[in-house]
mmCIF file of C-alpha atoms in Angstrom:
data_model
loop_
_atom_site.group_PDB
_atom_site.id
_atom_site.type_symbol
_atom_site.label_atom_id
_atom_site.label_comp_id
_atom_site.label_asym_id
_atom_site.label_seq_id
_atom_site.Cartn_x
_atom_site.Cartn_y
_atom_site.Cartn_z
ATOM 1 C CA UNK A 1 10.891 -26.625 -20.212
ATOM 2 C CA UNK A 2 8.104 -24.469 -21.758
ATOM 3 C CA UNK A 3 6.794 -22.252 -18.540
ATOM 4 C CA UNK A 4 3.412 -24.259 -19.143
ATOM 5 C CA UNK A 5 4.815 -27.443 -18.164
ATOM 6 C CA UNK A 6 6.754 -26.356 -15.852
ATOM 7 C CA UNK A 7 3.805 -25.617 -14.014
ATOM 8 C CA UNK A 8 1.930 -28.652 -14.324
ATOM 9 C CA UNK A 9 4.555 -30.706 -13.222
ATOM 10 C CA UNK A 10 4.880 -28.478 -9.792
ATOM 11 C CA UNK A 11 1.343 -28.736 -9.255
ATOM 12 C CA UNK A 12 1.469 -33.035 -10.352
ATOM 13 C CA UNK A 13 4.127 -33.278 -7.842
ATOM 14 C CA UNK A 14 2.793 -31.245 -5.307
ATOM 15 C CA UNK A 15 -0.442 -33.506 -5.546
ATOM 16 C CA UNK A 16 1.534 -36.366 -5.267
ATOM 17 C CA UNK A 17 4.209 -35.378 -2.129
ATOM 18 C CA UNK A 18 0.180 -34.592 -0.387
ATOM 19 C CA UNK A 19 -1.265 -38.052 -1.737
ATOM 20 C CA UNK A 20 -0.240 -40.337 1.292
ATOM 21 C CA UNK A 21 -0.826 -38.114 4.265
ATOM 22 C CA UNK A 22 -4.191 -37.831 3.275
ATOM 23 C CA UNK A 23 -4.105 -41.560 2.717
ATOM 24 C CA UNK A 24 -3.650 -41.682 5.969
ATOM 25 C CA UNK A 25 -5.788 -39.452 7.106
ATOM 26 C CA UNK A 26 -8.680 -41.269 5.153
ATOM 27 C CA UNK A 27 -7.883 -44.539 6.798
ATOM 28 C CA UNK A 28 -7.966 -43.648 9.622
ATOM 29 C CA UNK A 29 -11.460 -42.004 9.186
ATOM 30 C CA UNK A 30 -10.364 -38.326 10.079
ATOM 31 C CA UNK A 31 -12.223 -35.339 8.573
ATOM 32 C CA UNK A 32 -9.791 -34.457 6.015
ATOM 33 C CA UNK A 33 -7.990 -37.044 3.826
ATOM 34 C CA UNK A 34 -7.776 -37.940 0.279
ATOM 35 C CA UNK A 35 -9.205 -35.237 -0.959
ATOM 36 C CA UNK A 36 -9.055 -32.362 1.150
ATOM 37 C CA UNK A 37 -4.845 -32.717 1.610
ATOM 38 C CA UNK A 38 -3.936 -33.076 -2.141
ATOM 39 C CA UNK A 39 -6.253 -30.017 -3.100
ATOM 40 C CA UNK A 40 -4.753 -28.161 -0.141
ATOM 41 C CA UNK A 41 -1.282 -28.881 -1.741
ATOM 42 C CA UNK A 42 -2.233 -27.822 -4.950
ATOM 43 C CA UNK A 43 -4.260 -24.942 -4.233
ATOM 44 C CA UNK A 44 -0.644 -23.588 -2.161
ATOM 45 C CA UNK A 45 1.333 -24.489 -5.001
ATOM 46 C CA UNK A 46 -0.849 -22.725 -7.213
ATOM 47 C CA UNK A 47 -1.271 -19.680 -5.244
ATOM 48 C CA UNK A 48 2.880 -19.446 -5.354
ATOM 49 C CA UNK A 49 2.810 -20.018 -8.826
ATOM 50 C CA UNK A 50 0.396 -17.373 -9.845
ATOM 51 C CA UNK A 51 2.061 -14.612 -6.750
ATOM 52 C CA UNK A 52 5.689 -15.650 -8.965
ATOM 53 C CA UNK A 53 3.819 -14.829 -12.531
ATOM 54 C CA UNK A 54 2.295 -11.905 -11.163
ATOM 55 C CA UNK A 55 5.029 -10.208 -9.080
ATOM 56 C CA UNK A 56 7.773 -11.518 -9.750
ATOM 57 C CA UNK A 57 10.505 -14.108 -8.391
ATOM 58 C CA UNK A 58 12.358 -11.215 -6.459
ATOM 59 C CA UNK A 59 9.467 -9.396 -5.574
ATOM 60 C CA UNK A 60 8.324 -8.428 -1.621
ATOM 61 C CA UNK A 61 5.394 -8.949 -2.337
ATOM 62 C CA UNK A 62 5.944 -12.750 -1.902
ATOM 63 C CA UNK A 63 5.844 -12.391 1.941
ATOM 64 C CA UNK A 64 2.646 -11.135 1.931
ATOM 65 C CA UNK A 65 1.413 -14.174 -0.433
ATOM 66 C CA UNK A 66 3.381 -16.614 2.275
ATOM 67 C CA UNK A 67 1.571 -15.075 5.126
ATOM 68 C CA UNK A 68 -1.726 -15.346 3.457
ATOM 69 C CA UNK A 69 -1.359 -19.361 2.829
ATOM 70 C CA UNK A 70 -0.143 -19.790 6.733
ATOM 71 C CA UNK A 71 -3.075 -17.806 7.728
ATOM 72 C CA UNK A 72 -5.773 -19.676 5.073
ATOM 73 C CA UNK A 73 -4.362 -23.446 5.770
ATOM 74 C CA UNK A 74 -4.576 -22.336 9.751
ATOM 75 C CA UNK A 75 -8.142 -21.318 9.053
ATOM 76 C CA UNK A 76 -8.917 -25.148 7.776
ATOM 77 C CA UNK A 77 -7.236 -26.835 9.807
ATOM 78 C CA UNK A 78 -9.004 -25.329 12.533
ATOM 79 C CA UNK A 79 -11.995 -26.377 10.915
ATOM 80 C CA UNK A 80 -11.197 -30.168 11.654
ATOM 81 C CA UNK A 81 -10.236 -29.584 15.101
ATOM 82 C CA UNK A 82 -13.390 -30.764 17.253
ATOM 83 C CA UNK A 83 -14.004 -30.971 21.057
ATOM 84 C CA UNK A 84 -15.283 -33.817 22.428
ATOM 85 C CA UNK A 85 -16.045 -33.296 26.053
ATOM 86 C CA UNK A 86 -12.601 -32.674 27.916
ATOM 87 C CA UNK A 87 -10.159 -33.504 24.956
ATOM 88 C CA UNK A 88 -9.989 -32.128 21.538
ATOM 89 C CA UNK A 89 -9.739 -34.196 18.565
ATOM 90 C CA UNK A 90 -8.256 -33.316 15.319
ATOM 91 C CA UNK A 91 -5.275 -31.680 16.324
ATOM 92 C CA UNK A 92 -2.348 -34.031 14.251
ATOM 93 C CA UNK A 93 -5.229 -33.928 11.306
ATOM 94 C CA UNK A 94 -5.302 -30.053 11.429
ATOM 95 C CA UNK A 95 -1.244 -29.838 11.855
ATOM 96 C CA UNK A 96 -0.985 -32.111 9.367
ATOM 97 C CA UNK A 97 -3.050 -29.714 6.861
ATOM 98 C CA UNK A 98 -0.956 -27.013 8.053
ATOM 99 C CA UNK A 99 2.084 -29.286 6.700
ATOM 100 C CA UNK A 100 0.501 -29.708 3.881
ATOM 101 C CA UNK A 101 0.162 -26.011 2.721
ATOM 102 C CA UNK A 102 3.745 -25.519 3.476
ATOM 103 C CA UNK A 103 4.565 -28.709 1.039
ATOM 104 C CA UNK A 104 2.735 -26.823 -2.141
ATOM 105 C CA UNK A 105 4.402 -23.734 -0.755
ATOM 106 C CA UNK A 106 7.782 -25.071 -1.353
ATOM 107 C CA UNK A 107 6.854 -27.090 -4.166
ATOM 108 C CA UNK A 108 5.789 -23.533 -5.390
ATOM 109 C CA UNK A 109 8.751 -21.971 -5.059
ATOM 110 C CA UNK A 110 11.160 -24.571 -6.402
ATOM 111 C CA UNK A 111 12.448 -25.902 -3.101
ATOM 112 C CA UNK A 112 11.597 -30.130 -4.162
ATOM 113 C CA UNK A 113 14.060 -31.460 -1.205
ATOM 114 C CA UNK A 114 12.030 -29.270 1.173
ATOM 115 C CA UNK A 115 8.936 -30.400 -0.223
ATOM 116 C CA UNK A 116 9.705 -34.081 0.001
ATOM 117 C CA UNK A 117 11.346 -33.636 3.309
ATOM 118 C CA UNK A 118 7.980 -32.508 5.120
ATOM 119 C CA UNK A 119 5.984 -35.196 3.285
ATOM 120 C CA UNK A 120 8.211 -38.028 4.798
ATOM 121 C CA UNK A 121 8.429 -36.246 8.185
ATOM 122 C CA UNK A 122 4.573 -35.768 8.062
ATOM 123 C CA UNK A 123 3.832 -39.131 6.999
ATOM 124 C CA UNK A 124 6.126 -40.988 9.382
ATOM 125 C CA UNK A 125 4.846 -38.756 12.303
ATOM 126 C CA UNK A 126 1.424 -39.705 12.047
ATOM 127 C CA UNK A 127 2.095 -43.640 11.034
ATOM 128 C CA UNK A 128 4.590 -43.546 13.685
ATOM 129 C CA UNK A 129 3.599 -42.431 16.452
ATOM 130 C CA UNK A 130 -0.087 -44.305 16.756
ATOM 131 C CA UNK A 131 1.040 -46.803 19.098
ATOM 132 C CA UNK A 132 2.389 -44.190 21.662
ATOM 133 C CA UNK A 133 -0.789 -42.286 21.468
ATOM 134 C CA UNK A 134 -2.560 -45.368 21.827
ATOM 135 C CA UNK A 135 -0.547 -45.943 24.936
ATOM 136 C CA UNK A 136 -0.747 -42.393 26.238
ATOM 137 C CA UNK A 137 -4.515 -43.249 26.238
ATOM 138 C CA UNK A 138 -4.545 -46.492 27.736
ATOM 139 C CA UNK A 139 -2.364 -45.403 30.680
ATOM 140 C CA UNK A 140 -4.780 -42.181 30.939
ATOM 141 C CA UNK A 141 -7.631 -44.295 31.284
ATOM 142 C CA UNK A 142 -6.263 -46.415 34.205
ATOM 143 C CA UNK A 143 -4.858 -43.739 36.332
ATOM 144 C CA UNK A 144 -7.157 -42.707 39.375
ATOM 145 C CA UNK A 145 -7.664 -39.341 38.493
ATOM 146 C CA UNK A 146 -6.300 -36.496 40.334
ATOM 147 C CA UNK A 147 -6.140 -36.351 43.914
ATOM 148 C CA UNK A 148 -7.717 -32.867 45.915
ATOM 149 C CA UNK A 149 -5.519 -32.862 48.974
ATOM 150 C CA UNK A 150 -6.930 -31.076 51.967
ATOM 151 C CA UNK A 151 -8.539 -32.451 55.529
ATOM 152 C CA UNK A 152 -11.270 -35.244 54.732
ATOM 153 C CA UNK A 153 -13.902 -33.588 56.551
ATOM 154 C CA UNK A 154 -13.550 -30.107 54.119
ATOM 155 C CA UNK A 155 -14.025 -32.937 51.261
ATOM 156 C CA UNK A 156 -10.352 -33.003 50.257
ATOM 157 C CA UNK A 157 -8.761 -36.288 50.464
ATOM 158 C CA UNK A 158 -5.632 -36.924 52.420
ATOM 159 C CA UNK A 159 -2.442 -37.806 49.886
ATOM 160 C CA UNK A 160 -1.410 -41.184 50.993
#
């Protein structure tokens, strides 16, 4: 396959492994989705691409390209983590982007079944496990808080 092509297709299927999380994502109203994750997996794919044209397959200098795309993706996914009073929000979103650089990564480097692998992980993860944050919430919400034990009269309360 003429190197040209070869290219396009990594980025295409990159795009496409990064398509549904961000689905996702938009759906459910976060502040990344459908077009912040595929561009995230394309721009990592890309920066691969260009580090492999440039220095080589074998080349050291690849580690260096690798720790720049953790420490970049980090950077914007911490950009979608917000707080909101005692909790902060945005933390599976911002993970999620972090999976998302690795996917073009591999996708980058010629490693598909990694590639794929992360997507259906990352996917499944944040479809999945909705209903058990949903009921980590709930159950939060009905408990009676913490308890201060000490004497009543120093303002502590007495554990039953």
């Amino acid at each position: 396959m003429p190197e040209i092509l070869s290219h396009l297709v990594s980025l295409a299927i990159a795009y496409a492994l990064a398509l549904p999380i961000g689905w996702d994502r938009e759906k459910e109203e976060r502040s990344a989705g459908v077009r912040t994750f595929p561009l995230v997996a394309i721009a990592s794919c890309g920066f691969v691409l260009v580090a492999i044209a440039v220095l080589g397959p074998e080349s050291t200098g690849q580690s260096r390209i690798l720790e720049g795309l953790i420490t970049g993706v980090g950077f914007i996914g911490g950009g979608a983590i917000l707080k909101q009073g005692d909790r902060a929000a945005g933390t599976a979103t911002a993970a999620s982007l972090w999976a998302t650089g690795a996917i073009g990564g591999a996708v980058g480097y010629g490693l598909y079944d990694i590639a794929a692998f992360l997507s259906l992980v990352t996917f499944l993860t944040l479809r999945s496990s909705r209903p058990l944050k949903q009921q980590a919430l709930d159950a939060a919400e009905q408990s009676p808080g913490p308890v201060v034990a000490g004497p009543p009269d120093k303002g502590g309360l007495m554990p039953p």
